[in-house]
């Protein structure tokens, strides 16, 4: 049975696209049962519509009370039957109810080698600026399990990317993003194959 996944994305959605491509190519035995975005104009929602995937725009705009938003998100995921959640460039924290219901089954991708260059404010171009400012000779991508703190849960897989002479934050970002697309699909394949074991839903 195809693994039912929910994807959360705030912006372009190229990581989500890598997963869609794997599913459509038949290399990932998964089904995206819901795409959630806090941004109604996101590329991610455009991609969802283009690929006929169920999507919801859920944000503080319609649910100003964080607990209400959390409940609405959890309800939508449960209604859709999502078993695993992939955060793919999602700019908001996951609420406590959703986190508890999906404990250990929410994954995130971060464009640096955690635990370095992660945490609050380390989104978009910032991790890449931070890598260059630190003089690191390599960066990379990390997939990890989500807990209540930004970028802190157990690491599942990393892939290194060299920092090249003359790199700008933007050139490094592009090189890392390419690897993100590979590593996220790899981790999902491992979850599907059972080589990465996530807790069973409802445990
Ligand atoms: C990626 O770099 C991801 O690691 C980070 O946000 C970016 C999202 O890119 N969390 P996209 O929306 O998947 O294209």
mmCIF file with all atom_site columns, C-alpha atoms and ligand atoms in Angstrom:
data_model
loop_
_atom_site.group_PDB
_atom_site.id
_atom_site.type_symbol
_atom_site.label_atom_id
_atom_site.label_alt_id
_atom_site.label_comp_id
_atom_site.label_asym_id
_atom_site.label_entity_id
_atom_site.label_seq_id
_atom_site.pdbx_PDB_ins_code
_atom_site.Cartn_x
_atom_site.Cartn_y
_atom_site.Cartn_z
_atom_site.occupancy
_atom_site.B_iso_or_equiv
_atom_site.pdbx_formal_charge
_atom_site.auth_seq_id
_atom_site.auth_comp_id
_atom_site.auth_asym_id
_atom_site.auth_atom_id
_atom_site.pdbx_PDB_model_num
ATOM   1   C CA . UNK A 1 1   ? 0.000  0.000  0.000   1.00 0.00 ? 1   UNK A CA 1
ATOM   2   C CA . UNK A 1 2   ? 1.300  3.410  -0.952  1.00 0.00 ? 2   UNK A CA 1
ATOM   3   C CA . UNK A 1 3   ? 2.471  5.496  2.001   1.00 0.00 ? 3   UNK A CA 1
ATOM   4   C CA . UNK A 1 4   ? 0.089  8.421  2.495   1.00 0.00 ? 4   UNK A CA 1
ATOM   5   C CA . UNK A 1 5   ? 1.978  11.637 2.967   1.00 0.00 ? 5   UNK A CA 1
ATOM   6   C CA . UNK A 1 6   ? 1.072  15.203 3.806   1.00 0.00 ? 6   UNK A CA 1
ATOM   7   C CA . UNK A 1 7   ? 3.403  17.942 2.570   1.00 0.00 ? 7   UNK A CA 1
ATOM   8   C CA . UNK A 1 8   ? 3.744  21.385 4.143   1.00 0.00 ? 8   UNK A CA 1
ATOM   9   C CA . UNK A 1 9   ? 5.336  24.104 2.027   1.00 0.00 ? 9   UNK A CA 1
ATOM   10  C CA . UNK A 1 10  ? 5.386  27.887 2.115   1.00 0.00 ? 10  UNK A CA 1
ATOM   11  C CA . UNK A 1 11  ? 7.221  28.871 -1.055  1.00 0.00 ? 11  UNK A CA 1
ATOM   12  C CA . UNK A 1 12  ? 8.397  27.443 -4.342  1.00 0.00 ? 12  UNK A CA 1
ATOM   13  C CA . UNK A 1 13  ? 7.890  23.789 -3.532  1.00 0.00 ? 13  UNK A CA 1
ATOM   14  C CA . UNK A 1 14  ? 10.827 22.385 -5.505  1.00 0.00 ? 14  UNK A CA 1
ATOM   15  C CA . UNK A 1 15  ? 11.460 19.779 -2.779  1.00 0.00 ? 15  UNK A CA 1
ATOM   16  C CA . UNK A 1 16  ? 7.823  18.761 -2.969  1.00 0.00 ? 16  UNK A CA 1
ATOM   17  C CA . UNK A 1 17  ? 8.214  18.558 -6.739  1.00 0.00 ? 17  UNK A CA 1
ATOM   18  C CA . UNK A 1 18  ? 11.087 16.081 -6.319  1.00 0.00 ? 18  UNK A CA 1
ATOM   19  C CA . UNK A 1 19  ? 8.748  13.849 -4.312  1.00 0.00 ? 19  UNK A CA 1
ATOM   20  C CA . UNK A 1 20  ? 5.944  14.245 -6.870  1.00 0.00 ? 20  UNK A CA 1
ATOM   21  C CA . UNK A 1 21  ? 8.397  13.313 -9.633  1.00 0.00 ? 21  UNK A CA 1
ATOM   22  C CA . UNK A 1 22  ? 9.471  10.178 -7.751  1.00 0.00 ? 22  UNK A CA 1
ATOM   23  C CA . UNK A 1 23  ? 5.858  9.145  -7.239  1.00 0.00 ? 23  UNK A CA 1
ATOM   24  C CA . UNK A 1 24  ? 4.913  9.815  -10.856 1.00 0.00 ? 24  UNK A CA 1
ATOM   25  C CA . UNK A 1 25  ? 7.990  7.938  -12.097 1.00 0.00 ? 25  UNK A CA 1
ATOM   26  C CA . UNK A 1 26  ? 6.984  4.960  -9.950  1.00 0.00 ? 26  UNK A CA 1
ATOM   27  C CA . UNK A 1 27  ? 10.174 5.019  -7.855  1.00 0.00 ? 27  UNK A CA 1
ATOM   28  C CA . UNK A 1 28  ? 8.370  6.102  -4.670  1.00 0.00 ? 28  UNK A CA 1
ATOM   29  C CA . UNK A 1 29  ? 5.418  4.023  -3.534  1.00 0.00 ? 29  UNK A CA 1
ATOM   30  C CA . UNK A 1 30  ? 3.676  6.963  -1.917  1.00 0.00 ? 30  UNK A CA 1
ATOM   31  C CA . UNK A 1 31  ? 0.657  9.174  -2.393  1.00 0.00 ? 31  UNK A CA 1
ATOM   32  C CA . UNK A 1 32  ? 0.461  12.852 -1.483  1.00 0.00 ? 32  UNK A CA 1
ATOM   33  C CA . UNK A 1 33  ? -2.924 13.004 0.213   1.00 0.00 ? 33  UNK A CA 1
ATOM   34  C CA . UNK A 1 34  ? -2.710 16.663 1.194   1.00 0.00 ? 34  UNK A CA 1
ATOM   35  C CA . UNK A 1 35  ? -0.569 19.736 0.548   1.00 0.00 ? 35  UNK A CA 1
ATOM   36  C CA . UNK A 1 36  ? -0.846 22.432 3.210   1.00 0.00 ? 36  UNK A CA 1
ATOM   37  C CA . UNK A 1 37  ? 0.498  25.935 2.764   1.00 0.00 ? 37  UNK A CA 1
ATOM   38  C CA . UNK A 1 38  ? 0.244  29.054 4.896   1.00 0.00 ? 38  UNK A CA 1
ATOM   39  C CA . UNK A 1 39  ? 0.810  31.063 1.712   1.00 0.00 ? 39  UNK A CA 1
ATOM   40  C CA . UNK A 1 40  ? -2.076 31.209 -0.760  1.00 0.00 ? 40  UNK A CA 1
ATOM   41  C CA . UNK A 1 41  ? 0.209  32.490 -3.515  1.00 0.00 ? 41  UNK A CA 1
ATOM   42  C CA . UNK A 1 42  ? 2.900  29.846 -3.061  1.00 0.00 ? 42  UNK A CA 1
ATOM   43  C CA . UNK A 1 43  ? 4.463  27.975 -5.929  1.00 0.00 ? 43  UNK A CA 1
ATOM   44  C CA . UNK A 1 44  ? 3.833  24.857 -3.863  1.00 0.00 ? 44  UNK A CA 1
ATOM   45  C CA . UNK A 1 45  ? 0.040  25.278 -4.123  1.00 0.00 ? 45  UNK A CA 1
ATOM   46  C CA . UNK A 1 46  ? 0.367  26.005 -7.814  1.00 0.00 ? 46  UNK A CA 1
ATOM   47  C CA . UNK A 1 47  ? 2.257  22.745 -8.234  1.00 0.00 ? 47  UNK A CA 1
ATOM   48  C CA . UNK A 1 48  ? -0.389 20.922 -6.172  1.00 0.00 ? 48  UNK A CA 1
ATOM   49  C CA . UNK A 1 49  ? -3.118 22.209 -8.485  1.00 0.00 ? 49  UNK A CA 1
ATOM   50  C CA . UNK A 1 50  ? -1.084 21.345 -11.572 1.00 0.00 ? 50  UNK A CA 1
ATOM   51  C CA . UNK A 1 51  ? -0.664 17.762 -10.364 1.00 0.00 ? 51  UNK A CA 1
ATOM   52  C CA . UNK A 1 52  ? -4.270 17.413 -9.145  1.00 0.00 ? 52  UNK A CA 1
ATOM   53  C CA . UNK A 1 53  ? -3.253 16.979 -5.537  1.00 0.00 ? 53  UNK A CA 1
ATOM   54  C CA . UNK A 1 54  ? -5.624 17.863 -2.697  1.00 0.00 ? 54  UNK A CA 1
ATOM   55  C CA . UNK A 1 55  ? -4.474 21.104 -1.066  1.00 0.00 ? 55  UNK A CA 1
ATOM   56  C CA . UNK A 1 56  ? -5.480 23.471 1.693   1.00 0.00 ? 56  UNK A CA 1
ATOM   57  C CA . UNK A 1 57  ? -4.473 27.032 2.475   1.00 0.00 ? 57  UNK A CA 1
ATOM   58  C CA . UNK A 1 58  ? -4.387 27.121 6.268   1.00 0.00 ? 58  UNK A CA 1
ATOM   59  C CA . UNK A 1 59  ? -2.953 30.159 7.984   1.00 0.00 ? 59  UNK A CA 1
ATOM   60  C CA . UNK A 1 60  ? -3.336 32.678 10.762  1.00 0.00 ? 60  UNK A CA 1
ATOM   61  C CA . UNK A 1 61  ? -5.463 34.686 8.357   1.00 0.00 ? 61  UNK A CA 1
ATOM   62  C CA . UNK A 1 62  ? -8.457 32.406 8.822   1.00 0.00 ? 62  UNK A CA 1
ATOM   63  C CA . UNK A 1 63  ? -7.379 30.994 12.195  1.00 0.00 ? 63  UNK A CA 1
ATOM   64  C CA . UNK A 1 64  ? -5.882 33.897 14.187  1.00 0.00 ? 64  UNK A CA 1
ATOM   65  C CA . UNK A 1 65  ? -5.803 31.760 17.342  1.00 0.00 ? 65  UNK A CA 1
ATOM   66  C CA . UNK A 1 66  ? -2.731 29.438 17.094  1.00 0.00 ? 66  UNK A CA 1
ATOM   67  C CA . UNK A 1 67  ? -4.556 26.584 18.878  1.00 0.00 ? 67  UNK A CA 1
ATOM   68  C CA . UNK A 1 68  ? -7.405 26.813 16.345  1.00 0.00 ? 68  UNK A CA 1
ATOM   69  C CA . UNK A 1 69  ? -4.973 26.706 13.461  1.00 0.00 ? 69  UNK A CA 1
ATOM   70  C CA . UNK A 1 70  ? -3.214 23.714 15.005  1.00 0.00 ? 70  UNK A CA 1
ATOM   71  C CA . UNK A 1 71  ? -6.548 21.887 15.342  1.00 0.00 ? 71  UNK A CA 1
ATOM   72  C CA . UNK A 1 72  ? -7.598 22.782 11.790  1.00 0.00 ? 72  UNK A CA 1
ATOM   73  C CA . UNK A 1 73  ? -4.290 21.476 10.434  1.00 0.00 ? 73  UNK A CA 1
ATOM   74  C CA . UNK A 1 74  ? -4.504 18.260 12.443  1.00 0.00 ? 74  UNK A CA 1
ATOM   75  C CA . UNK A 1 75  ? -8.121 17.728 11.395  1.00 0.00 ? 75  UNK A CA 1
ATOM   76  C CA . UNK A 1 76  ? -7.255 18.183 7.724   1.00 0.00 ? 76  UNK A CA 1
ATOM   77  C CA . UNK A 1 77  ? -4.350 15.722 7.972   1.00 0.00 ? 77  UNK A CA 1
ATOM   78  C CA . UNK A 1 78  ? -6.453 13.110 9.733   1.00 0.00 ? 78  UNK A CA 1
ATOM   79  C CA . UNK A 1 79  ? -9.328 13.526 7.313   1.00 0.00 ? 79  UNK A CA 1
ATOM   80  C CA . UNK A 1 80  ? -6.904 13.025 4.437   1.00 0.00 ? 80  UNK A CA 1
ATOM   81  C CA . UNK A 1 81  ? -5.430 9.961  6.151   1.00 0.00 ? 81  UNK A CA 1
ATOM   82  C CA . UNK A 1 82  ? -1.846 11.265 6.144   1.00 0.00 ? 82  UNK A CA 1
ATOM   83  C CA . UNK A 1 83  ? 0.569  8.817  7.788   1.00 0.00 ? 83  UNK A CA 1
ATOM   84  C CA . UNK A 1 84  ? 3.790  10.807 7.462   1.00 0.00 ? 84  UNK A CA 1
ATOM   85  C CA . UNK A 1 85  ? 4.346  14.558 7.104   1.00 0.00 ? 85  UNK A CA 1
ATOM   86  C CA . UNK A 1 86  ? 7.128  16.124 5.072   1.00 0.00 ? 86  UNK A CA 1
ATOM   87  C CA . UNK A 1 87  ? 7.999  19.744 5.738   1.00 0.00 ? 87  UNK A CA 1
ATOM   88  C CA . UNK A 1 88  ? 9.421  21.171 2.546   1.00 0.00 ? 88  UNK A CA 1
ATOM   89  C CA . UNK A 1 89  ? 10.281 24.812 3.046   1.00 0.00 ? 89  UNK A CA 1
ATOM   90  C CA . UNK A 1 90  ? 7.511  25.368 5.596   1.00 0.00 ? 90  UNK A CA 1
ATOM   91  C CA . UNK A 1 91  ? 8.075  28.613 7.456   1.00 0.00 ? 91  UNK A CA 1
ATOM   92  C CA . UNK A 1 92  ? 5.826  28.033 10.464  1.00 0.00 ? 92  UNK A CA 1
ATOM   93  C CA . UNK A 1 93  ? 6.226  25.966 13.593  1.00 0.00 ? 93  UNK A CA 1
ATOM   94  C CA . UNK A 1 94  ? 4.062  22.872 13.863  1.00 0.00 ? 94  UNK A CA 1
ATOM   95  C CA . UNK A 1 95  ? 1.518  23.232 16.672  1.00 0.00 ? 95  UNK A CA 1
ATOM   96  C CA . UNK A 1 96  ? 1.657  21.012 19.778  1.00 0.00 ? 96  UNK A CA 1
ATOM   97  C CA . UNK A 1 97  ? -1.452 18.951 18.951  1.00 0.00 ? 97  UNK A CA 1
ATOM   98  C CA . UNK A 1 98  ? -0.251 18.078 15.471  1.00 0.00 ? 98  UNK A CA 1
ATOM   99  C CA . UNK A 1 99  ? 3.232  17.395 16.807  1.00 0.00 ? 99  UNK A CA 1
ATOM   100 C CA . UNK A 1 100 ? 1.857  15.036 19.458  1.00 0.00 ? 100 UNK A CA 1
ATOM   101 C CA . UNK A 1 101 ? -0.454 13.203 17.053  1.00 0.00 ? 101 UNK A CA 1
ATOM   102 C CA . UNK A 1 102 ? 2.352  12.714 14.509  1.00 0.00 ? 102 UNK A CA 1
ATOM   103 C CA . UNK A 1 103 ? 5.263  12.409 16.922  1.00 0.00 ? 103 UNK A CA 1
ATOM   104 C CA . UNK A 1 104 ? 8.314  11.006 15.167  1.00 0.00 ? 104 UNK A CA 1
ATOM   105 C CA . UNK A 1 105 ? 6.515  11.016 11.806  1.00 0.00 ? 105 UNK A CA 1
ATOM   106 C CA . UNK A 1 106 ? 7.157  14.618 10.782  1.00 0.00 ? 106 UNK A CA 1
ATOM   107 C CA . UNK A 1 107 ? 10.326 15.126 8.742   1.00 0.00 ? 107 UNK A CA 1
ATOM   108 C CA . UNK A 1 108 ? 12.042 18.324 7.687   1.00 0.00 ? 108 UNK A CA 1
ATOM   109 C CA . UNK A 1 109 ? 14.768 19.197 5.218   1.00 0.00 ? 109 UNK A CA 1
ATOM   110 C CA . UNK A 1 110 ? 17.330 21.842 6.054   1.00 0.00 ? 110 UNK A CA 1
ATOM   111 C CA . UNK A 1 111 ? 19.859 23.319 3.608   1.00 0.00 ? 111 UNK A CA 1
ATOM   112 C CA . UNK A 1 112 ? 22.976 22.935 5.794   1.00 0.00 ? 112 UNK A CA 1
ATOM   113 C CA . UNK A 1 113 ? 24.812 20.304 7.793   1.00 0.00 ? 113 UNK A CA 1
ATOM   114 C CA . UNK A 1 114 ? 22.915 20.411 11.083  1.00 0.00 ? 114 UNK A CA 1
ATOM   115 C CA . UNK A 1 115 ? 23.514 20.999 13.931  1.00 0.00 ? 115 UNK A CA 1
ATOM   116 C CA . UNK A 1 116 ? 25.494 23.811 12.323  1.00 0.00 ? 116 UNK A CA 1
ATOM   117 C CA . UNK A 1 117 ? 23.665 26.725 10.716  1.00 0.00 ? 117 UNK A CA 1
ATOM   118 C CA . UNK A 1 118 ? 20.212 25.781 11.991  1.00 0.00 ? 118 UNK A CA 1
ATOM   119 C CA . UNK A 1 119 ? 17.647 27.213 14.372  1.00 0.00 ? 119 UNK A CA 1
ATOM   120 C CA . UNK A 1 120 ? 15.549 30.339 14.460  1.00 0.00 ? 120 UNK A CA 1
ATOM   121 C CA . UNK A 1 121 ? 16.204 32.716 11.589  1.00 0.00 ? 121 UNK A CA 1
ATOM   122 C CA . UNK A 1 122 ? 18.135 30.111 9.595   1.00 0.00 ? 122 UNK A CA 1
ATOM   123 C CA . UNK A 1 123 ? 15.837 30.004 6.590   1.00 0.00 ? 123 UNK A CA 1
ATOM   124 C CA . UNK A 1 124 ? 16.062 31.085 2.962   1.00 0.00 ? 124 UNK A CA 1
ATOM   125 C CA . UNK A 1 125 ? 19.459 32.489 2.094   1.00 0.00 ? 125 UNK A CA 1
ATOM   126 C CA . UNK A 1 126 ? 20.580 32.830 5.740   1.00 0.00 ? 126 UNK A CA 1
ATOM   127 C CA . UNK A 1 127 ? 22.099 29.373 6.333   1.00 0.00 ? 127 UNK A CA 1
ATOM   128 C CA . UNK A 1 128 ? 24.225 29.825 3.196   1.00 0.00 ? 128 UNK A CA 1
ATOM   129 C CA . UNK A 1 129 ? 25.374 33.266 4.326   1.00 0.00 ? 129 UNK A CA 1
ATOM   130 C CA . UNK A 1 130 ? 26.234 31.738 7.670   1.00 0.00 ? 130 UNK A CA 1
ATOM   131 C CA . UNK A 1 131 ? 28.274 28.907 6.075   1.00 0.00 ? 131 UNK A CA 1
ATOM   132 C CA . UNK A 1 132 ? 30.309 31.381 4.009   1.00 0.00 ? 132 UNK A CA 1
ATOM   133 C CA . UNK A 1 133 ? 30.779 33.756 6.946   1.00 0.00 ? 133 UNK A CA 1
ATOM   134 C CA . UNK A 1 134 ? 32.083 30.844 9.059   1.00 0.00 ? 134 UNK A CA 1
ATOM   135 C CA . UNK A 1 135 ? 34.593 29.942 6.331   1.00 0.00 ? 135 UNK A CA 1
ATOM   136 C CA . UNK A 1 136 ? 33.331 26.322 6.191   1.00 0.00 ? 136 UNK A CA 1
ATOM   137 C CA . UNK A 1 137 ? 34.779 24.240 3.369   1.00 0.00 ? 137 UNK A CA 1
ATOM   138 C CA . UNK A 1 138 ? 31.624 22.191 3.021   1.00 0.00 ? 138 UNK A CA 1
ATOM   139 C CA . UNK A 1 139 ? 27.899 22.524 3.450   1.00 0.00 ? 139 UNK A CA 1
ATOM   140 C CA . UNK A 1 140 ? 25.077 20.179 2.551   1.00 0.00 ? 140 UNK A CA 1
ATOM   141 C CA . UNK A 1 141 ? 21.549 19.052 3.211   1.00 0.00 ? 141 UNK A CA 1
ATOM   142 C CA . UNK A 1 142 ? 20.033 17.395 6.271   1.00 0.00 ? 142 UNK A CA 1
ATOM   143 C CA . UNK A 1 143 ? 16.799 15.474 6.704   1.00 0.00 ? 143 UNK A CA 1
ATOM   144 C CA . UNK A 1 144 ? 15.706 15.155 10.314  1.00 0.00 ? 144 UNK A CA 1
ATOM   145 C CA . UNK A 1 145 ? 12.744 14.285 12.494  1.00 0.00 ? 145 UNK A CA 1
ATOM   146 C CA . UNK A 1 146 ? 10.891 17.362 13.746  1.00 0.00 ? 146 UNK A CA 1
ATOM   147 C CA . UNK A 1 147 ? 10.523 18.143 17.430  1.00 0.00 ? 147 UNK A CA 1
ATOM   148 C CA . UNK A 1 148 ? 9.327  21.304 19.182  1.00 0.00 ? 148 UNK A CA 1
ATOM   149 C CA . UNK A 1 149 ? 12.513 23.245 18.399  1.00 0.00 ? 149 UNK A CA 1
ATOM   150 C CA . UNK A 1 150 ? 13.564 24.488 14.979  1.00 0.00 ? 150 UNK A CA 1
ATOM   151 C CA . UNK A 1 151 ? 16.028 22.139 13.223  1.00 0.00 ? 151 UNK A CA 1
ATOM   152 C CA . UNK A 1 152 ? 16.770 20.064 16.326  1.00 0.00 ? 152 UNK A CA 1
ATOM   153 C CA . UNK A 1 153 ? 15.236 16.581 16.036  1.00 0.00 ? 153 UNK A CA 1
ATOM   154 C CA . UNK A 1 154 ? 17.224 13.393 15.291  1.00 0.00 ? 154 UNK A CA 1
ATOM   155 C CA . UNK A 1 155 ? 19.122 13.458 12.005  1.00 0.00 ? 155 UNK A CA 1
ATOM   156 C CA . UNK A 1 156 ? 18.151 10.763 9.483   1.00 0.00 ? 156 UNK A CA 1
ATOM   157 C CA . UNK A 1 157 ? 20.475 11.547 6.573   1.00 0.00 ? 157 UNK A CA 1
ATOM   158 C CA . UNK A 1 158 ? 22.963 14.162 5.386   1.00 0.00 ? 158 UNK A CA 1
ATOM   159 C CA . UNK A 1 159 ? 24.638 14.826 2.081   1.00 0.00 ? 159 UNK A CA 1
ATOM   160 C CA . UNK A 1 160 ? 27.679 17.025 1.770   1.00 0.00 ? 160 UNK A CA 1
ATOM   161 C CA . UNK A 1 161 ? 28.247 19.735 -0.812  1.00 0.00 ? 161 UNK A CA 1
ATOM   162 C CA . UNK A 1 162 ? 31.646 21.420 -1.205  1.00 0.00 ? 162 UNK A CA 1
ATOM   163 C CA . UNK A 1 163 ? 31.946 25.161 -0.797  1.00 0.00 ? 163 UNK A CA 1
ATOM   164 C CA . UNK A 1 164 ? 33.739 26.359 -3.923  1.00 0.00 ? 164 UNK A CA 1
ATOM   165 C CA . UNK A 1 165 ? 36.069 29.340 -4.310  1.00 0.00 ? 165 UNK A CA 1
ATOM   166 C CA . UNK A 1 166 ? 34.029 32.349 -5.390  1.00 0.00 ? 166 UNK A CA 1
ATOM   167 C CA . UNK A 1 167 ? 30.772 30.926 -4.031  1.00 0.00 ? 167 UNK A CA 1
ATOM   168 C CA . UNK A 1 168 ? 28.121 33.468 -3.122  1.00 0.00 ? 168 UNK A CA 1
ATOM   169 C CA . UNK A 1 169 ? 25.229 32.558 -0.814  1.00 0.00 ? 169 UNK A CA 1
ATOM   170 C CA . UNK A 1 170 ? 23.104 32.231 -3.954  1.00 0.00 ? 170 UNK A CA 1
ATOM   171 C CA . UNK A 1 171 ? 25.428 29.855 -5.848  1.00 0.00 ? 171 UNK A CA 1
ATOM   172 C CA . UNK A 1 172 ? 25.831 27.718 -2.747  1.00 0.00 ? 172 UNK A CA 1
ATOM   173 C CA . UNK A 1 173 ? 22.059 27.718 -2.206  1.00 0.00 ? 173 UNK A CA 1
ATOM   174 C CA . UNK A 1 174 ? 21.489 26.437 -5.741  1.00 0.00 ? 174 UNK A CA 1
ATOM   175 C CA . UNK A 1 175 ? 24.059 23.656 -5.391  1.00 0.00 ? 175 UNK A CA 1
ATOM   176 C CA . UNK A 1 176 ? 22.643 22.566 -2.027  1.00 0.00 ? 176 UNK A CA 1
ATOM   177 C CA . UNK A 1 177 ? 19.045 22.669 -3.306  1.00 0.00 ? 177 UNK A CA 1
ATOM   178 C CA . UNK A 1 178 ? 19.912 20.122 -6.032  1.00 0.00 ? 178 UNK A CA 1
ATOM   179 C CA . UNK A 1 179 ? 21.169 17.741 -3.351  1.00 0.00 ? 179 UNK A CA 1
ATOM   180 C CA . UNK A 1 180 ? 18.097 18.388 -1.214  1.00 0.00 ? 180 UNK A CA 1
ATOM   181 C CA . UNK A 1 181 ? 15.946 17.027 -4.007  1.00 0.00 ? 181 UNK A CA 1
ATOM   182 C CA . UNK A 1 182 ? 17.978 13.817 -4.042  1.00 0.00 ? 182 UNK A CA 1
ATOM   183 C CA . UNK A 1 183 ? 18.235 13.299 -0.307  1.00 0.00 ? 183 UNK A CA 1
ATOM   184 C CA . UNK A 1 184 ? 14.556 13.912 0.526   1.00 0.00 ? 184 UNK A CA 1
ATOM   185 C CA . UNK A 1 185 ? 13.396 11.340 -2.014  1.00 0.00 ? 185 UNK A CA 1
ATOM   186 C CA . UNK A 1 186 ? 16.104 8.945  -0.721  1.00 0.00 ? 186 UNK A CA 1
ATOM   187 C CA . UNK A 1 187 ? 14.894 9.224  2.858   1.00 0.00 ? 187 UNK A CA 1
ATOM   188 C CA . UNK A 1 188 ? 11.304 8.716  1.789   1.00 0.00 ? 188 UNK A CA 1
ATOM   189 C CA . UNK A 1 189 ? 12.343 5.609  -0.160  1.00 0.00 ? 189 UNK A CA 1
ATOM   190 C CA . UNK A 1 190 ? 14.066 4.311  3.006   1.00 0.00 ? 190 UNK A CA 1
ATOM   191 C CA . UNK A 1 191 ? 10.939 4.978  5.071   1.00 0.00 ? 191 UNK A CA 1
ATOM   192 C CA . UNK A 1 192 ? 8.831  3.119  2.498   1.00 0.00 ? 192 UNK A CA 1
ATOM   193 C CA . UNK A 1 193 ? 11.313 0.226  2.411   1.00 0.00 ? 193 UNK A CA 1
ATOM   194 C CA . UNK A 1 194 ? 11.416 0.117  6.213   1.00 0.00 ? 194 UNK A CA 1
ATOM   195 C CA . UNK A 1 195 ? 15.167 0.749  6.407   1.00 0.00 ? 195 UNK A CA 1
ATOM   196 C CA . UNK A 1 196 ? 14.293 3.942  8.265   1.00 0.00 ? 196 UNK A CA 1
ATOM   197 C CA . UNK A 1 197 ? 11.703 3.052  10.880  1.00 0.00 ? 197 UNK A CA 1
ATOM   198 C CA . UNK A 1 198 ? 9.306  5.731  12.077  1.00 0.00 ? 198 UNK A CA 1
ATOM   199 C CA . UNK A 1 199 ? 6.954  5.136  14.998  1.00 0.00 ? 199 UNK A CA 1
ATOM   200 C CA . UNK A 1 200 ? 3.635  3.655  14.048  1.00 0.00 ? 200 UNK A CA 1
ATOM   201 C CA . UNK A 1 201 ? 0.805  6.185  13.840  1.00 0.00 ? 201 UNK A CA 1
ATOM   202 C CA . UNK A 1 202 ? -1.291 6.182  17.005  1.00 0.00 ? 202 UNK A CA 1
ATOM   203 C CA . UNK A 1 203 ? 1.483  4.774  19.246  1.00 0.00 ? 203 UNK A CA 1
HETATM 204 C C1 . LIG B 2 .   ? 14.881 24.540 0.910   1.00 0.00 ? 1   LIG B C1 1
HETATM 205 O O1 . LIG B 2 .   ? 16.177 25.021 0.880   1.00 0.00 ? 1   LIG B O1 1
HETATM 206 C C2 . LIG B 2 .   ? 14.601 23.834 2.223   1.00 0.00 ? 1   LIG B C2 1
HETATM 207 O O2 . LIG B 2 .   ? 15.696 23.148 2.727   1.00 0.00 ? 1   LIG B O2 1
HETATM 208 C C3 . LIG B 2 .   ? 14.294 24.978 3.128   1.00 0.00 ? 1   LIG B C3 1
HETATM 209 O O3 . LIG B 2 .   ? 13.544 25.873 2.322   1.00 0.00 ? 1   LIG B O3 1
HETATM 210 C C4 . LIG B 2 .   ? 13.878 25.694 0.949   1.00 0.00 ? 1   LIG B C4 1
HETATM 211 C C5 . LIG B 2 .   ? 12.592 25.380 0.239   1.00 0.00 ? 1   LIG B C5 1
HETATM 212 O O4 . LIG B 2 .   ? 12.751 25.284 -1.136  1.00 0.00 ? 1   LIG B O4 1
HETATM 213 N N1 . LIG B 2 .   ? 13.680 24.525 4.346   1.00 0.00 ? 1   LIG B N1 1
HETATM 214 P P1 . LIG B 2 .   ? 11.530 24.724 -2.012  1.00 0.00 ? 1   LIG B P1 1
HETATM 215 O O5 . LIG B 2 .   ? 10.299 25.506 -1.609  1.00 0.00 ? 1   LIG B O5 1
HETATM 216 O O6 . LIG B 2 .   ? 11.397 23.264 -1.721  1.00 0.00 ? 1   LIG B O6 1
HETATM 217 O O7 . LIG B 2 .   ? 11.921 25.003 -3.429  1.00 0.00 ? 1   LIG B O7 1
#
